[in-house]
CSV table of C-alpha atoms in Angstrom, one decimal:
chain,number,residue,atom,x,y,z
F,1,MET,CA,108.4,104.2,80.8
F,2,THR,CA,109.2,104.3,84.5
F,3,GLU,CA,110.6,102.0,87.2
F,4,ARG,CA,108.4,103.5,89.9
F,5,SER,CA,105.7,101.5,91.6
F,6,PRO,CA,102.1,102.4,90.9
F,7,ALA,CA,100.3,105.2,92.7
F,8,PRO,CA,98.4,104.2,95.9
F,9,GLY,CA,94.6,103.5,96.0
F,10,GLY,CA,92.4,104.9,93.3
F,11,LEU,CA,95.2,107.1,92.0
F,12,ALA,CA,96.5,104.0,90.2
F,13,LEU,CA,93.5,104.4,87.9
F,14,VAL,CA,94.3,108.0,87.2
F,15,GLU,CA,98.0,107.3,86.6
F,16,ALA,CA,97.2,104.4,84.3
F,17,LEU,CA,94.7,106.5,82.3
F,18,VAL,CA,97.2,109.3,81.8
F,19,ASN,CA,99.9,106.8,80.8
F,20,THR,CA,97.8,105.4,78.0
F,21,LEU,CA,99.5,107.8,75.6
F,22,ASP,CA,103.3,107.6,75.0
F,23,ILE,CA,104.1,111.2,74.0
F,24,GLU,CA,107.5,110.2,72.6
F,25,SER,CA,106.3,107.5,70.2
F,26,GLY,CA,102.7,108.7,69.8
F,27,ALA,CA,101.3,105.2,70.7
F,28,ASP,CA,97.9,105.5,72.3
F,29,SER,CA,96.6,102.3,74.0
F,30,LEU,CA,93.1,103.8,73.8
F,31,ASP,CA,93.3,103.1,70.0
F,32,THR,CA,93.1,99.4,70.7
F,33,ALA,CA,90.1,97.3,71.9
F,34,GLU,CA,92.3,95.8,74.7
F,35,GLY,CA,93.5,99.2,75.9
F,36,ARG,CA,89.9,100.6,76.0
F,37,ALA,CA,88.6,97.5,77.7
F,38,ARG,CA,91.0,98.1,80.6
F,39,PHE,CA,89.0,101.2,81.4
F,40,GLY,CA,85.6,99.8,80.6
F,41,ILE,CA,85.3,101.8,77.4
F,42,THR,CA,83.1,100.1,74.9
F,43,ARG,CA,82.0,102.9,72.5
F,44,ASP,CA,84.0,105.2,70.3
F,45,GLU,CA,82.4,108.3,71.9
F,46,GLU,CA,83.5,107.0,75.3
F,47,ALA,CA,87.1,106.8,73.9
F,48,GLY,CA,87.0,110.4,72.9
F,49,GLN,CA,85.7,111.4,76.3
F,50,ALA,CA,88.5,109.3,77.9
F,51,ARG,CA,91.1,111.1,75.8
F,52,ALA,CA,89.8,114.5,76.9
F,53,LEU,CA,89.8,113.4,80.5
F,54,ARG,CA,93.3,112.0,80.1
F,55,GLU,CA,94.7,115.3,78.8
F,56,SER,CA,92.9,117.3,81.4
F,57,LEU,CA,94.4,115.1,84.1
F,58,ARG,CA,97.8,115.4,82.5
F,59,ALA,CA,97.5,119.2,82.7
F,60,THR,CA,96.5,119.0,86.3
F,61,LEU,CA,99.4,116.7,87.2
F,62,LEU,CA,101.8,119.1,85.5
F,63,ALA,CA,100.4,121.8,87.7
F,64,HIS,CA,101.0,119.6,90.7
F,65,ALA,CA,104.7,119.6,89.7
F,66,GLY,CA,104.7,123.4,89.1
F,67,HIS,CA,104.6,123.3,85.3
F,68,PRO,CA,102.3,125.0,82.8
F,69,PRO,CA,99.8,122.9,80.9
F,70,HIS,CA,101.1,121.0,77.9
F,71,ARG,CA,98.3,122.4,75.7
F,72,GLU,CA,94.8,123.9,76.0
F,73,VAL,CA,92.5,121.4,77.7
F,74,THR,CA,89.0,121.4,79.2
F,75,PRO,CA,89.4,122.1,82.9
F,76,LEU,CA,89.3,118.9,85.0
F,77,GLY,CA,86.6,120.3,87.2
F,78,GLU,CA,84.3,120.8,84.3
F,79,LEU,CA,84.9,117.2,83.1
F,80,LEU,CA,84.2,115.8,86.5
F,81,ALA,CA,81.3,118.1,87.5
F,82,GLY,CA,78.7,115.7,86.2
F,83,ALA,CA,80.3,112.5,87.5
F,84,PRO,CA,77.7,110.5,89.3
F,85,LEU,CA,79.0,110.0,92.9
F,86,VAL,CA,77.1,108.9,96.0
F,87,VAL,CA,78.1,108.9,99.7
F,88,THR,CA,78.3,105.5,101.4
F,89,VAL,CA,78.5,105.1,105.1
F,90,ASP,CA,79.8,101.9,106.7
F,91,GLN,CA,77.4,100.7,109.4
F,92,ALA,CA,80.1,99.0,111.3
F,93,ASP,CA,82.5,101.9,111.9
F,94,GLY,CA,80.6,104.9,110.5
F,95,SER,CA,83.3,105.6,107.9
F,96,ALA,CA,82.1,107.4,104.8
F,97,ALA,CA,83.3,107.5,101.2
F,98,LEU,CA,82.4,109.0,97.8
F,99,VAL,CA,81.9,106.1,95.3
F,100,PRO,CA,80.8,106.0,91.7
F,101,ALA,CA,77.0,105.7,91.4
F,102,ASP,CA,77.8,103.8,88.2
F,103,ASP,CA,81.0,101.7,88.1
F,104,ARG,CA,80.9,101.8,84.3
F,105,SER,CA,81.4,105.6,84.2
F,106,LEU,CA,85.1,106.3,83.9
F,107,SER,CA,84.6,110.0,84.9
F,108,ALA,CA,82.8,108.8,88.1
F,109,ARG,CA,85.6,106.4,88.9
F,110,VAL,CA,88.2,109.1,88.4
F,111,ALA,CA,86.2,111.6,90.5
F,112,ALA,CA,86.0,109.0,93.3
F,113,ALA,CA,89.7,108.4,93.1
F,114,VAL,CA,90.4,112.2,93.3
F,115,ALA,CA,88.1,112.5,96.3
F,116,GLU,CA,89.8,109.5,98.0
F,117,ALA,CA,93.2,111.0,97.3
F,118,LEU,CA,92.1,114.4,98.6
F,119,VAL,CA,91.0,112.9,101.9
F,120,ALA,CA,94.2,110.8,102.1
F,121,GLY,CA,96.4,113.9,101.3
F,122,THR,CA,98.0,112.1,98.3
F,123,TRP,CA,96.3,114.0,95.4
F,124,THR,CA,99.1,116.5,94.8
F,125,ARG,CA,101.8,113.7,94.9
F,126,LEU,CA,100.5,112.4,91.6
F,127,LYS,CA,102.5,114.4,89.0
F,128,ALA,CA,103.5,114.5,85.4
F,129,CYS,CA,107.1,114.3,84.3
F,130,GLU,CA,108.5,117.7,83.3
F,131,ALA,CA,110.3,116.3,80.2
F,132,ALA,CA,108.3,117.7,77.2
F,133,ASP,CA,108.9,114.5,75.3
F,134,CYS,CA,107.6,112.4,78.2
F,135,LEU,CA,104.9,113.9,80.4
F,136,TRP,CA,104.4,110.5,82.0
F,137,ALA,CA,102.3,110.4,85.2
F,138,TYR,CA,104.1,109.2,88.3
F,139,TYR,CA,103.5,109.1,92.1
F,140,ASP,CA,106.1,111.3,93.9
F,141,ARG,CA,107.3,109.3,96.9
F,142,SER,CA,110.3,111.6,97.6
F,143,PRO,CA,110.4,112.8,101.2
F,144,ALA,CA,109.9,116.5,100.3
F,145,GLY,CA,107.5,115.8,97.5
F,146,ARG,CA,109.6,117.7,94.9
F,147,GLY,CA,110.2,115.0,92.3
F,148,ARG,CA,110.5,116.4,88.8
F,149,TRP,CA,110.9,113.3,86.5
F,150,CYS,CA,109.2,110.0,86.1
F,151,SER,CA,112.6,108.4,86.0
F,152,MET,CA,115.9,109.8,87.3
F,153,GLN,CA,117.7,107.3,85.1
F,154,VAL,CA,116.1,108.4,81.9
F,155,CYS,CA,114.3,111.8,81.9
F,156,GLY,CA,116.3,113.2,84.8
F,157,ALA,CA,119.6,112.1,83.3
F,158,ARG,CA,118.6,113.6,79.9
F,159,ALA,CA,117.7,117.0,81.5
F,160,LYS,CA,120.9,117.1,83.5
F,161,MET,CA,123.0,116.2,80.5
F,162,ARG,CA,121.2,119.0,78.4
F,163,ARG,CA,122.0,121.5,81.2
F,164,TYR,CA,125.6,120.3,81.4
F,165,ARG,CA,126.1,120.6,77.6
F,166,ALA,CA,124.4,124.1,77.6
F,167,LYS,CA,127.0,125.3,80.1
F,168,GLY,CA,129.9,124.2,77.9
F,169,ALA,CA,128.5,125.8,74.8
């Protein structure tokens, strides 16, 4: 959907999870065994939890871009509250990190990615496209951090064309 490069660090996982659903076509890669395997999802109940997490993340990424949620969702904090994380400390340099206690837990991996991004100052740069027929996740690398669309050539151009046509009507 976008020509942008993936988000940095653990945010690439969050971006990839949000982008498992193509809003325009309705195609959901979590419907396929291959799509679920990409996230370590092996059971149907895990797929349902992953979908809830995906949509809560999407609502949060819309908020990062200054937009209201696309629909009613379980708050992200509630979904991540039980994520098993542990603090690790590197003996060589003393650096610390929150890491999943269980690498098989998607919610723990997402929670660790969010924690990493908070420390790095990159969390709010992960956004969702404002186009209602897109809502694709993207990492905003613009200098001011005010990007609005996943793709200026597609979603941005469509929005600008709609505004232009509305002025002429």
